[in-house]
Coordinates of C-alpha atoms and ligand atoms in Angstrom, one line a residue:
M9 CA -0.9 30.9 -17.1
D10 CA -2.1 27.6 -18.4
I11 CA -2.0 24.3 -16.4
R12 CA -2.3 21.0 -18.2
R13 CA -1.5 17.4 -18.0
I14 CA 1.6 16.5 -20.0
D15 CA 2.5 13.5 -22.1
V16 CA 5.5 12.0 -20.4
H17 CA 6.4 10.2 -23.6
D18 CA 7.1 13.6 -25.2
D19 CA 10.9 13.8 -24.7
A20 CA 11.2 17.6 -24.8
L21 CA 8.3 18.1 -22.4
F22 CA 9.5 15.5 -20.0
E23 CA 13.0 17.0 -20.1
A24 CA 11.6 20.4 -19.1
F25 CA 9.4 18.8 -16.4
F26 CA 12.4 16.9 -14.9
E27 CA 14.6 20.0 -14.9
I28 CA 12.1 21.9 -12.7
M29 CA 11.8 18.9 -10.4
R30 CA 15.6 18.7 -10.1
A31 CA 16.0 22.4 -9.6
A32 CA 13.4 22.5 -6.9
E33 CA 14.8 19.4 -5.1
L34 CA 18.3 20.8 -5.0
F35 CA 17.5 24.5 -4.4
E36 CA 19.3 25.5 -1.1
R37 CA 20.2 21.7 -0.8
P38 CA 23.1 21.2 -3.1
G39 CA 24.7 17.7 -3.1
M40 CA 21.5 16.0 -1.8
P41 CA 20.4 12.8 -3.5
M42 CA 18.5 13.2 -6.7
W43 CA 17.4 10.6 -9.2
S44 CA 18.5 11.0 -12.8
H45 CA 16.4 12.0 -15.8
H46 CA 16.5 8.4 -16.9
E47 CA 15.4 7.0 -13.5
A48 CA 12.5 9.5 -13.4
A49 CA 11.5 8.8 -17.0
V50 CA 11.2 5.1 -16.3
I51 CA 8.9 5.7 -13.3
F52 CA 6.7 8.2 -15.0
R53 CA 6.4 6.1 -18.1
A54 CA 5.9 2.7 -16.4
E55 CA 2.7 0.8 -16.3
D56 CA 2.4 0.0 -12.6
P57 CA -0.6 -2.1 -11.5
D58 CA -0.3 -0.7 -8.0
E59 CA -0.1 3.0 -8.8
E60 CA -1.3 5.5 -11.4
T61 CA 1.1 8.4 -12.1
R62 CA 0.2 11.7 -13.6
A63 CA 2.3 14.7 -14.6
Y64 CA 1.1 18.3 -14.9
A65 CA 2.9 21.5 -15.9
A66 CA 2.2 25.2 -15.7
F67 CA 3.1 27.2 -18.8
E68 CA 3.5 30.9 -19.5
G69 CA 3.4 31.0 -23.3
E70 CA 5.7 28.2 -24.3
L71 CA 7.8 28.4 -21.1
M72 CA 7.2 25.7 -18.4
V73 CA 7.4 27.5 -15.1
G74 CA 6.2 24.8 -12.6
I75 CA 5.2 21.2 -12.4
A76 CA 3.1 18.9 -10.3
A77 CA 2.9 15.1 -10.0
M78 CA 0.2 12.9 -8.6
F79 CA 0.6 9.3 -7.5
L80 CA -2.6 7.4 -7.0
P81 CA -2.4 4.1 -5.2
L82 CA -4.7 1.6 -6.8
N83 CA -4.8 -1.4 -4.5
D84 CA -4.5 0.1 -1.1
N85 CA -4.8 3.5 0.5
T86 CA -7.3 4.4 -2.2
D87 CA -8.4 7.5 -0.3
K88 CA -5.0 9.1 -0.9
V89 CA -3.1 11.0 -3.5
Y90 CA 0.6 11.6 -3.0
A91 CA 1.5 14.8 -4.8
E92 CA 4.4 17.0 -5.5
V93 CA 4.3 20.7 -6.5
D94 CA 7.5 22.3 -7.7
V95 CA 8.1 25.8 -9.1
A96 CA 11.3 26.8 -10.9
P97 CA 13.4 28.7 -8.3
D98 CA 13.5 31.8 -10.5
Q99 CA 9.7 31.9 -10.9
R100 CA 8.6 31.7 -7.3
R101 CA 6.4 34.1 -5.4
R102 CA 4.2 34.8 -8.4
G103 CA 1.3 32.5 -7.5
I104 CA 2.4 29.6 -9.7
G105 CA 2.7 27.2 -6.8
S106 CA -0.7 28.2 -5.6
A107 CA -2.3 27.7 -9.0
L108 CA -0.7 24.2 -9.3
L109 CA -1.8 23.2 -5.8
R110 CA -5.4 24.3 -6.5
H111 CA -5.3 22.2 -9.7
I112 CA -4.1 19.2 -7.9
V113 CA -6.7 19.6 -5.1
S114 CA -9.4 19.7 -7.7
E115 CA -8.0 16.6 -9.5
T116 CA -7.8 14.8 -6.2
R117 CA -11.5 15.6 -5.6
A118 CA -12.4 14.6 -9.2
A119 CA -10.6 11.2 -8.6
G120 CA -12.9 10.6 -5.6
R121 CA -10.1 10.8 -3.1
S122 CA -10.2 12.5 0.2
T123 CA -6.6 12.8 1.4
L124 CA -3.8 14.8 -0.3
L125 CA -0.3 14.2 1.0
T126 CA 2.8 16.2 0.0
E127 CA 6.3 16.6 1.4
A128 CA 8.9 19.3 1.6
K129 CA 12.5 19.2 2.6
Y130 CA 14.2 22.0 4.4
A131 CA 16.7 23.0 7.1
F132 CA 16.1 22.4 10.8
S133 CA 16.7 26.1 11.5
R134 CA 13.6 27.0 9.6
R135 CA 11.4 24.3 11.0
E136 CA 8.6 26.6 12.1
D137 CA 8.6 29.2 9.3
H138 CA 10.2 27.9 6.2
P139 CA 8.6 29.2 3.0
Y140 CA 7.5 25.7 2.0
R141 CA 5.7 25.3 5.3
R142 CA 4.1 28.7 5.0
F143 CA 3.0 27.9 1.5
A144 CA 1.4 24.6 2.6
E145 CA -0.3 26.1 5.7
K146 CA -1.6 29.0 3.7
H147 CA -3.4 26.5 1.5
G148 CA -4.9 24.7 4.5
L149 CA -2.5 21.7 4.6
T150 CA -1.4 20.7 8.1
L151 CA 1.9 19.4 9.2
A152 CA 1.2 15.7 9.7
S153 CA 4.5 14.0 10.3
V154 CA 8.2 15.1 10.6
E155 CA 11.0 12.9 9.3
I156 CA 14.7 13.4 9.6
N157 CA 17.1 12.9 6.6
R158 CA 20.3 11.4 7.8
A159 CA 23.5 10.4 6.0
L160 CA 26.3 7.9 6.8
A161 CA 29.7 8.6 5.3
L162 CA 31.3 5.6 3.5
P163 CA 33.3 3.6 3.9
V164 CA 32.5 2.4 7.4
A165 CA 35.5 0.6 8.8
D166 CA 35.1 -3.2 8.2
D167 CA 36.0 -4.1 11.7
L168 CA 33.4 -1.8 13.1
I169 CA 30.7 -3.4 10.9
Q170 CA 31.9 -6.8 12.0
R171 CA 31.6 -5.7 15.6
W172 CA 27.9 -4.9 15.1
V173 CA 27.4 -8.3 13.3
D174 CA 29.1 -10.1 16.2
E175 CA 27.3 -8.1 18.8
A176 CA 23.9 -9.0 17.4
A177 CA 24.7 -12.7 16.6
P178 CA 24.1 -14.3 20.0
H179 CA 20.7 -12.7 20.2
H180 CA 19.3 -14.2 17.0
A181 CA 20.7 -17.7 17.1
G182 CA 17.5 -19.2 15.7
Y183 CA 17.5 -17.1 12.6
R184 CA 19.5 -17.2 9.3
I185 CA 20.6 -13.8 8.0
E186 CA 20.9 -13.8 4.2
T187 CA 21.5 -11.2 1.5
F188 CA 19.9 -11.2 -1.9
V189 CA 20.8 -8.9 -4.8
D190 CA 18.0 -7.8 -7.1
D191 CA 15.9 -10.9 -6.5
I192 CA 14.1 -12.7 -3.8
P193 CA 13.7 -16.5 -3.9
E194 CA 10.2 -17.7 -4.6
E195 CA 9.8 -19.5 -1.3
L196 CA 10.5 -16.3 0.7
L197 CA 8.3 -14.0 -1.4
E198 CA 5.1 -14.2 0.5
S199 CA 6.6 -13.6 3.9
Y200 CA 8.9 -10.9 2.4
L201 CA 5.9 -9.1 0.8
Y202 CA 4.1 -9.2 4.1
L203 CA 7.0 -7.2 5.6
L204 CA 7.1 -4.7 2.7
N205 CA 3.3 -4.2 2.8
Q206 CA 3.3 -3.8 6.6
L207 CA 6.0 -1.1 6.8
A208 CA 3.7 1.9 6.2
V209 CA 1.5 0.8 9.1
D210 CA 4.2 -0.2 11.6
A211 CA 6.5 2.8 11.2
P212 CA 5.3 5.9 13.0
S213 CA 3.5 8.3 10.6
G214 CA 2.1 11.1 12.8
D215 CA -1.4 12.1 11.8
I216 CA -1.4 10.1 8.6
D217 CA -3.5 6.9 8.7
Y218 CA -2.0 4.2 6.4
E219 CA -3.4 0.8 5.6
P220 CA -1.1 -2.0 4.6
E221 CA 0.1 -1.8 1.0
G222 CA -1.2 -4.3 -1.4
Q223 CA 1.9 -5.4 -3.3
T224 CA 1.4 -8.9 -4.7
P225 CA 4.0 -11.3 -6.1
E226 CA 2.9 -10.3 -9.6
S227 CA 3.2 -6.6 -9.0
F228 CA 6.5 -7.1 -7.1
R229 CA 7.9 -8.8 -10.2
I230 CA 6.8 -5.8 -12.3
H231 CA 8.5 -3.4 -9.8
Q232 CA 11.7 -5.4 -10.0
Q233 CA 11.6 -5.0 -13.8
T234 CA 11.1 -1.3 -13.4
L235 CA 14.1 -1.0 -11.1
K236 CA 16.2 -3.0 -13.6
E237 CA 15.2 -0.6 -16.3
Q238 CA 16.2 2.3 -14.1
G239 CA 19.6 0.8 -13.6
R240 CA 19.2 0.3 -9.9
T241 CA 20.6 -2.5 -7.9
V242 CA 18.8 -3.6 -4.7
Y243 CA 20.6 -5.3 -1.8
A244 CA 18.0 -7.0 0.5
T245 CA 19.1 -8.7 3.7
L246 CA 16.5 -10.8 5.4
A247 CA 16.3 -12.6 8.7
I248 CA 14.7 -16.0 8.2
D249 CA 13.1 -17.9 11.1
E250 CA 13.2 -21.7 11.7
D251 CA 10.0 -22.2 9.7
G252 CA 11.7 -20.6 6.6
A253 CA 9.7 -17.3 6.8
A254 CA 11.3 -13.9 6.3
V255 CA 10.6 -12.0 9.5
A256 CA 12.9 -9.0 9.1
H257 CA 14.2 -7.1 6.1
T258 CA 16.3 -4.1 5.0
E259 CA 17.2 -2.8 1.6
L260 CA 20.0 -0.6 0.2
V261 CA 19.6 0.7 -3.3
I262 CA 22.4 1.6 -5.6
P263 CA 21.1 4.2 -8.2
S264 CA 23.0 4.2 -11.5
G265 CA 22.1 7.8 -12.0
D266 CA 23.2 9.3 -8.7
P267 CA 26.9 8.6 -8.4
G268 CA 28.4 8.2 -5.0
N269 CA 25.0 7.9 -3.2
V270 CA 23.2 4.9 -1.8
Y271 CA 19.6 5.0 -0.6
Q272 CA 18.4 3.1 2.5
W273 CA 14.9 2.0 1.9
G274 CA 12.7 0.1 4.4
T275 CA 13.7 -1.9 7.4
L276 CA 11.2 -3.8 9.4
V277 CA 11.3 -6.5 12.1
R278 CA 7.9 -8.3 12.3
Q279 CA 6.3 -7.5 15.6
D280 CA 6.3 -11.0 17.0
H281 CA 10.1 -11.3 16.3
R282 CA 11.3 -8.1 18.0
G283 CA 13.9 -8.1 20.7
H284 CA 16.5 -10.3 19.0
R285 CA 18.6 -7.4 17.6
L286 CA 17.4 -8.4 14.1
G287 CA 17.3 -4.8 13.0
L288 CA 21.0 -4.2 13.7
A289 CA 21.8 -7.7 12.3
V290 CA 20.2 -7.1 8.9
K291 CA 21.4 -3.6 8.6
A292 CA 25.0 -4.4 9.5
R293 CA 25.1 -7.4 7.2
N294 CA 23.5 -5.5 4.3
L295 CA 26.1 -2.7 4.7
Q296 CA 28.9 -5.1 4.8
V297 CA 27.9 -6.8 1.5
M298 CA 26.9 -3.6 -0.3
Q299 CA 30.1 -1.8 0.7
A300 CA 32.4 -4.6 -0.4
A301 CA 30.7 -4.6 -3.9
H302 CA 30.5 -0.8 -4.3
P303 CA 33.6 0.9 -2.9
D304 CA 32.9 3.9 -5.1
R305 CA 29.9 4.9 -3.0
R306 CA 30.4 7.8 -0.6
R307 CA 27.2 8.2 1.4
I308 CA 24.0 6.3 2.4
F309 CA 20.9 8.4 2.9
T310 CA 18.0 7.4 5.2
C311 CA 14.8 9.1 6.3
N312 CA 12.9 8.2 9.5
S313 CA 10.1 9.7 11.5
E314 CA 11.7 11.8 14.3
V315 CA 9.7 9.7 16.8
N316 CA 10.8 6.3 15.5
D317 CA 13.1 5.8 18.5
A318 CA 14.0 2.1 17.7
M319 CA 15.1 2.8 14.2
V320 CA 16.8 6.1 14.9
A321 CA 18.8 4.5 17.8
I322 CA 20.2 1.9 15.3
N323 CA 21.0 4.5 12.7
E324 CA 22.7 6.8 15.3
R325 CA 24.6 3.8 16.5
M326 CA 25.9 3.2 13.0
G327 CA 27.0 6.8 12.6
F328 CA 24.2 8.4 10.6
E329 CA 24.2 12.1 11.0
P330 CA 21.2 14.5 10.6
I331 CA 21.1 16.5 7.3
D332 CA 17.7 18.2 7.2
L333 CA 14.0 17.5 7.7
L334 CA 11.3 16.2 5.5
A335 CA 7.9 17.6 6.5
E336 CA 4.8 15.7 5.4
F337 CA 1.7 17.8 4.9
Q338 CA -1.9 16.6 4.7
L339 CA -5.1 18.0 3.4
K340 CA -8.4 16.3 4.2
L341 CA -11.1 17.0 1.6
D342 CA -14.8 16.8 2.2
R343 CA -16.2 14.4 -0.3
Ligands
COA415 C1 6.5 25.8 -2.2 C2 6.5 26.3 -3.7 C3 5.7 25.3 -4.5 C4 5.8 27.6 -3.7 O1 5.7 28.1 -5.0 P1 5.4 29.6 -5.4 O2 5.0 29.7 -6.8 O3 6.6 30.4 -4.9 O4 4.2 29.9 -4.4 P2 3.2 31.2 -4.5 O5 3.8 32.3 -5.2 O6 1.9 30.6 -5.0 O7 3.0 31.5 -2.9 C5 1.8 31.3 -2.2 C6 2.1 31.7 -0.7 O8 3.0 30.8 -0.1 C7 3.8 31.5 0.9 N1 5.2 31.6 0.5 C8 5.7 31.1 -0.7 N2 7.0 31.4 -0.7 C9 7.3 32.1 0.4 C10 8.5 32.7 0.8 N3 9.7 32.6 0.2 N4 8.5 33.4 2.0 C11 7.3 33.4 2.7 N5 6.1 32.9 2.3 C12 6.2 32.3 1.1 C13 3.2 32.9 0.9 O9 2.1 32.8 1.9 C14 2.6 33.0 -0.5 O10 1.6 34.0 -0.6 P3 2.0 35.5 -0.8 O11 3.0 35.6 -2.0 O12 0.7 36.1 -1.2 O13 2.6 36.0 0.5 C15 7.9 26.4 -4.2 O14 8.7 27.2 -3.3 C16 8.6 25.2 -4.5 O15 8.7 24.7 -5.6 N6 9.3 24.6 -3.4 C17 10.0 23.3 -3.5 C18 9.0 22.1 -3.6 C19 8.1 22.0 -2.4 O16 8.6 21.9 -1.3 N7 6.8 21.9 -2.7 C20 5.8 21.4 -1.7 C21 5.5 22.4 -0.7 S1 4.1 21.8 0.3

């Protein structure tokens, strides 16, 4: 077997790479969200000032049998590599995953990074002994954080959403709640980016130590362009305080390549503005606006740490139901 870095601009190679990624993601999880070939190609081919992306593949002769991806943050969390290892379902249990993981570990070391993070999704019933967990633990990775994937069936009755909006309203009288599609006004950008960058630190993350992300107005604009190229539409609802600063946010993403599905991205209320039901307020309003514009969408998917009580309580209140779990594994390397 030969493992090598692949040129993501080579259409045939990237097609094979993506097919393995898709097959691994949906194996034993049919119908779960999955980005399209186009959406993935845009990310793997993008020049992102905040993150370097690398694609690797394992070959037997000409046949691609497994893949790995590495994401190296460049402006924050520079001790870390986020990685993915996927083996084609009909090629498993032959040592391919192990070889790919060893390769990624050595690339992580070579890049001067000390923490490798990777995730796996599987059923609650196999929480303790799923093959993906056994695989990770056999290679010395430890379970660092457990998140739960949840889904909300659409449409949600309009009067129910309005009830949440009305229930939250008296608690946040001093704040404006506003929704923006695909763009954030210049005057809100700095306070909005503070929220986006803070999310990794404020949300529970088990044994993983994050520092705030380093997204800047310039890199944010580049990310927006990438989303546009992917054909994604982003609904962001913000709570804005009396000084005109964004102090809470939530995003829903409509992927062009994943019909019927909507992705919930981050939600954060700044610590000094908690206790005003701003979390429910921004989420309910965002749902209201998104649903009216996209009646074809059938489910929203969200993922939260299982110990994130505040966020989970809001999601349960809105009717999100558990689907499966997302386990995050960590390997600490000696430098
Ligand atoms: C996890 C994954 C990469 C393993 O790939 P693989 O090529 O089958 O792995 P290997 O053949 O190298 O297996 C190595 C060890 O993992 C464990 N393992 C892997 N599959 C297993 C299974 N079905 N049952 C029990 N143990 C299993 C075993 O300890 C195995 O060693 P052994 O065969 O000597 O008993 C593959 O199942 C996959 O693509 N999963 C989806 C993506 C994913 O979750 N990746 C990240 C996991 S951290």
